[in-house]
Short mmCIF file of C-alpha atoms and ligand atoms in Angstrom, two decimals:
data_model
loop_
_atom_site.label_atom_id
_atom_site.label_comp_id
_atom_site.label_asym_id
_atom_site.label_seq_id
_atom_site.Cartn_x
_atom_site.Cartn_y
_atom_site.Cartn_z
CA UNK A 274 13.02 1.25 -9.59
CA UNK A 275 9.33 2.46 -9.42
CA UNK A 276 6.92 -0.39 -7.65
CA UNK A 277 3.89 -0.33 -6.17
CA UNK A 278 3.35 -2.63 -3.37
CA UNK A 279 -0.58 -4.26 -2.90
CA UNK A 280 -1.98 -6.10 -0.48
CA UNK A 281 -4.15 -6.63 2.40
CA UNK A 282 -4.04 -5.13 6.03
CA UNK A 283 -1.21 -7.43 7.05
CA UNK A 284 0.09 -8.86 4.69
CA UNK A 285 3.55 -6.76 5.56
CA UNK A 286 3.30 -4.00 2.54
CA UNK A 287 4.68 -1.75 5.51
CA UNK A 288 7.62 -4.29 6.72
CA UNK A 289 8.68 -5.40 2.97
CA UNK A 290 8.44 -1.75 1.55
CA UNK A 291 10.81 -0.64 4.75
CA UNK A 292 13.72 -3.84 3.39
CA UNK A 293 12.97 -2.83 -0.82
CA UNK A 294 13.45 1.02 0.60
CA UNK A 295 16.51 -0.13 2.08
CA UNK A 296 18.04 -2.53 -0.22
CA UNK A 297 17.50 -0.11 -3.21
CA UNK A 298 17.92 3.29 -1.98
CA UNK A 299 14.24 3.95 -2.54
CA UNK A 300 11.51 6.23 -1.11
CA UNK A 301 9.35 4.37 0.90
CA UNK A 302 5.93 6.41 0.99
CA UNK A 303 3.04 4.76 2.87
CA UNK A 304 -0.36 5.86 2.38
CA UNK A 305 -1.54 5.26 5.65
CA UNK A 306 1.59 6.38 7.26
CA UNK A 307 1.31 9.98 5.33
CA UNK A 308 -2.28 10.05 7.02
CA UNK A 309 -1.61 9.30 10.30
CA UNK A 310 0.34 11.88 10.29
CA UNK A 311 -1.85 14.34 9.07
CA UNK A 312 -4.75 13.33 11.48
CA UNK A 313 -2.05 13.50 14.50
CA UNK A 314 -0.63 16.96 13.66
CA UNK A 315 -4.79 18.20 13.18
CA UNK A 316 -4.32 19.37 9.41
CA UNK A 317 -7.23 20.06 7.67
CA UNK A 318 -6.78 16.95 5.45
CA UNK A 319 -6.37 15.34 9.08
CA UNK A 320 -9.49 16.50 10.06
CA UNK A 321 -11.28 15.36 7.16
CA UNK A 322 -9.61 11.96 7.24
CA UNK A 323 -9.63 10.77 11.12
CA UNK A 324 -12.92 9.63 10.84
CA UNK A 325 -12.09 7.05 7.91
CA UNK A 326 -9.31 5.59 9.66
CA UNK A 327 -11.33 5.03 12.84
CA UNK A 328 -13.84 2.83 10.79
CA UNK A 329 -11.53 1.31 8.50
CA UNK A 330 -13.29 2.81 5.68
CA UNK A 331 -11.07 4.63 2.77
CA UNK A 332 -10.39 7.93 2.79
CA UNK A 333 -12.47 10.13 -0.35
CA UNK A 334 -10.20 10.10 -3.20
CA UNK A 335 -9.37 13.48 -4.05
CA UNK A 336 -7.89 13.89 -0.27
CA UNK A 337 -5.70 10.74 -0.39
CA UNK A 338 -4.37 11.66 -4.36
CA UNK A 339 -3.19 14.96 -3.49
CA UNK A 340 -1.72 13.54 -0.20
CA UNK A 341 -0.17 10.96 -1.73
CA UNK A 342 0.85 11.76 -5.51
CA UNK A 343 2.92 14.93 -5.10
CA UNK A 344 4.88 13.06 -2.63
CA UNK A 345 5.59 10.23 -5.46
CA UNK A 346 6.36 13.08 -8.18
CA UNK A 347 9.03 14.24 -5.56
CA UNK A 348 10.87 11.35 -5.08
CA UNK A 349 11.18 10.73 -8.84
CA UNK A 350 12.46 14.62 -9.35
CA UNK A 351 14.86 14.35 -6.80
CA UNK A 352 16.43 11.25 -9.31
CA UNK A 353 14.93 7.87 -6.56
CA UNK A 354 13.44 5.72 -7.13
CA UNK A 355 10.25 4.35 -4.67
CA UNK A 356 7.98 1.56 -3.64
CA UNK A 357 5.01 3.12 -2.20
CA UNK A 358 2.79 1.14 -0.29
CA UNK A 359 -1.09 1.80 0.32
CA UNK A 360 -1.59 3.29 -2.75
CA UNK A 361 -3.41 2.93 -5.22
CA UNK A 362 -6.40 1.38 -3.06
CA UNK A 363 -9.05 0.87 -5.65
CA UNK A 364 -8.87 1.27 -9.78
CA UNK A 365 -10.99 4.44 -9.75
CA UNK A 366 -7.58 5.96 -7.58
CA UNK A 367 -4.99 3.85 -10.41
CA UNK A 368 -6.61 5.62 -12.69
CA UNK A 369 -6.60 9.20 -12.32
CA UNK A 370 -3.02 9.26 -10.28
CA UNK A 371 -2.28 7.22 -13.66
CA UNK A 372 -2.54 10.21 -15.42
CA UNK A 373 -0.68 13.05 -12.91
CA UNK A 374 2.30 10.53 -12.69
CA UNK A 375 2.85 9.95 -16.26
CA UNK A 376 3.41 13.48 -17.14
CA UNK A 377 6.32 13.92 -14.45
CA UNK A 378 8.04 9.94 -15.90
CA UNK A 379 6.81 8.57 -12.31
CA UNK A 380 4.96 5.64 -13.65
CA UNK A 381 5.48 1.77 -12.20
CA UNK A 382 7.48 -0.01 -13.39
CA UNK A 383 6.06 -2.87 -11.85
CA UNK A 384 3.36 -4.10 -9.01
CA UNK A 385 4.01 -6.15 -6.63
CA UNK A 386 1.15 -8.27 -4.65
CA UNK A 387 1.72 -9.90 -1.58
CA UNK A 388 -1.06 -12.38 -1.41
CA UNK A 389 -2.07 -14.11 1.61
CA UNK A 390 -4.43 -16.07 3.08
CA UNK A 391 -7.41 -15.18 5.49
CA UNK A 392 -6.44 -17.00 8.74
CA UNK A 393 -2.64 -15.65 8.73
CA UNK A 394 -3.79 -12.38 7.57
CA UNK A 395 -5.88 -12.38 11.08
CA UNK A 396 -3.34 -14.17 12.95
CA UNK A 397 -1.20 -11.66 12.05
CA UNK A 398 -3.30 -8.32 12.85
CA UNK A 399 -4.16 -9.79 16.02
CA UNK A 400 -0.74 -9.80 16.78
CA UNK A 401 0.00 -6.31 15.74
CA UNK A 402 -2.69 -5.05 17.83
CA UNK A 403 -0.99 -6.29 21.00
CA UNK A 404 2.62 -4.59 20.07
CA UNK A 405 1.22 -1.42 18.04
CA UNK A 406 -1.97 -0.42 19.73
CA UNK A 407 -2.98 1.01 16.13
CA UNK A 408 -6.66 2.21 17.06
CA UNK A 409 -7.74 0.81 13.55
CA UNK A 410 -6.81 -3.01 14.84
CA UNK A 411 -9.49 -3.79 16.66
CA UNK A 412 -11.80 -7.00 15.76
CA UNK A 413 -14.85 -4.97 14.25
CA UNK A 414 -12.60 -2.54 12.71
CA UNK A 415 -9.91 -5.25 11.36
CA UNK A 416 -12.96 -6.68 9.61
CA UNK A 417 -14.19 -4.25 7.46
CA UNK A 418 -10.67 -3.13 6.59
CA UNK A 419 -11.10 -6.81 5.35
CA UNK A 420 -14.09 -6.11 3.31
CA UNK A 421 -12.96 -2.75 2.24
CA UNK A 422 -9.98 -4.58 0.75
CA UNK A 423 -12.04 -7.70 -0.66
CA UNK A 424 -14.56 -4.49 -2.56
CA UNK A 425 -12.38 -1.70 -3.59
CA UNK A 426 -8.28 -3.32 -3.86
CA UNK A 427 -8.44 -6.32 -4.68
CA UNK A 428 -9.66 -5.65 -8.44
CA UNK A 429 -6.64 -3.97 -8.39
CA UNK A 430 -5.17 -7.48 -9.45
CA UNK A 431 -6.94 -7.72 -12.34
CA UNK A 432 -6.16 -4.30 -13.71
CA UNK A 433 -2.71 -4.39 -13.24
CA UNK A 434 -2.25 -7.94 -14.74
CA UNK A 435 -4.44 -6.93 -17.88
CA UNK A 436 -1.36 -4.15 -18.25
CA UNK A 437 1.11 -6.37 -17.47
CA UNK A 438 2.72 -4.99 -14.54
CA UNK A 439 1.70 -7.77 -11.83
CA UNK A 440 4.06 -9.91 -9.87
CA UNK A 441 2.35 -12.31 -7.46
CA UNK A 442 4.16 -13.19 -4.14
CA UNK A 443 3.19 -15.95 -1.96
CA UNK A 444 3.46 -13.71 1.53
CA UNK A 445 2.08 -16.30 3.72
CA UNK A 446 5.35 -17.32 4.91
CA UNK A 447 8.09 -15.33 7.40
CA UNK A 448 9.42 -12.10 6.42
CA UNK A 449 12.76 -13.60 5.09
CA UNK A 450 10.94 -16.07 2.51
CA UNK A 451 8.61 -13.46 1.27
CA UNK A 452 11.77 -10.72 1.21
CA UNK A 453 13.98 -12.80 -0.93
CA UNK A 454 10.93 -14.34 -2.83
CA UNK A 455 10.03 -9.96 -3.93
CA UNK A 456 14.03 -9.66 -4.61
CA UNK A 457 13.79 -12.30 -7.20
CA UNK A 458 10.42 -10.98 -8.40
CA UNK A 459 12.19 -7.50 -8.76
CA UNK A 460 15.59 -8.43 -9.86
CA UNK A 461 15.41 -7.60 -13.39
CA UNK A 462 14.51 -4.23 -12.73
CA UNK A 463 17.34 -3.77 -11.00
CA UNK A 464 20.23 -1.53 -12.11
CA UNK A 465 23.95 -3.12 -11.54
P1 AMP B 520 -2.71 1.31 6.16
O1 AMP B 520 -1.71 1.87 7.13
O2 AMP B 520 -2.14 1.19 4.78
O3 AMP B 520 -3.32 0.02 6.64
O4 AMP B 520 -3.89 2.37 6.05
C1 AMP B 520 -4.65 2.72 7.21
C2 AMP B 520 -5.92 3.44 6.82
O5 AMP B 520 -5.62 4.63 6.09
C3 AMP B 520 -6.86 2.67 5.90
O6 AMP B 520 -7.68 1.77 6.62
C4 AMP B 520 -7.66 3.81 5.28
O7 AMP B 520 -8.61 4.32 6.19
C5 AMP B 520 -6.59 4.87 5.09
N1 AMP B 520 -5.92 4.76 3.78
C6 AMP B 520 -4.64 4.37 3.53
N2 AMP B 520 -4.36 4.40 2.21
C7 AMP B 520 -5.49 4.81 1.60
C8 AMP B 520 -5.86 5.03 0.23
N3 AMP B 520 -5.00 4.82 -0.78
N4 AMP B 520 -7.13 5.45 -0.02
C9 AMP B 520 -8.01 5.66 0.97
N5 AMP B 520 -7.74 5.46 2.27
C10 AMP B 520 -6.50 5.05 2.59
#
């Protein structure tokens, strides 16, 4: 099973892409997880990246693809399957890892978006801040992650409907709703 998990900051890509990981033997790779990392062991694509996360801002494309994409073509060589969350962030991304995933069979199989509305979405972060302390969670940053996700993901929708890969979630409710709610969406990809 090959998904792709979209969504907003909060809407729990991160907490539902840990339970599909789990549930299905899959890789979970997270974008913004992958970066962090970078930025806190001071790689060069680190470097280049820290500043972006601060503001909320995406990351330039060619840094993120060659972050993120060999790490996808892994996963599918080593015979798992994944749900990688984070990525794609915008179509001008879909489309060129489109074309470096294809050639190694490491295509979707189907996208996932966990939609959710604006006042739980900053409920939520809010929240997060308290427990995580993520430096990108605070009020001014939190909104133009927002924005960033209103201008560059979200027409992500529309381009993965128009190629019929879309499954819509209602994620405004608890993590156990929305879990079982993706299961069903994913079931017939399922194997056994
Ligand atoms: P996340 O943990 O998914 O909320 O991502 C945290 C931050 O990492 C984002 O606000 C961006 O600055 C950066 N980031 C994560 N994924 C991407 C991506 N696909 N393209 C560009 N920037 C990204």
């Amino acid at each position: 099973m090959k998904l792709l998990l979209i969504g907003p900051p909060g809407s729990g890509k991160g907490t539902q892409g840990d339970r599909l990981a789990q549930r299905f033997g899959l890789a979970h790779i997270a974008a913004g997880d992958l970066l962090r990392a970078e930025v806190q062991a001071r790689t060069p694509i680190g470097r280049a990246a820290a500043a972006y996360l601060d503001r909320g801002d995406l990351v330039p494309d060619e840094v993120v693809i060659e972050l993120v994409v060999p790490v996808v073509i892994k996963a599918v060589e080593e015979g798992k399957g994944y749900v990688l969350d984070g990525f794609p962030r915008s179509v001008g991304q879909a489309k060129v890892a489109r074309g470096q995933v294809e050639e190694a069979g490491a295509t979707p199989d189907a996208v996932i978006y966990l939609d959710v509305s604006r006042e739980e979405l900053v409920r939520r972060i809010l929240a997060r801040a308290t427990i995580e302390g993520r430096s990108d969670d605070t009020a001014e940053v939190v909104r133009n992650r927002l924005h960033v996700f209103d201008e560059a993901t979200h027409p992500l929708v529309d381009y993965y409907r128009d190629r019929g890969l879309l499954r819509v979630v209602d994620a405004n409710r608890s993590e156990d709703e929305v879990a079982a709610d993706i299961l069903a969406a994913v079931g017939d990809l399922a194997e056994g």
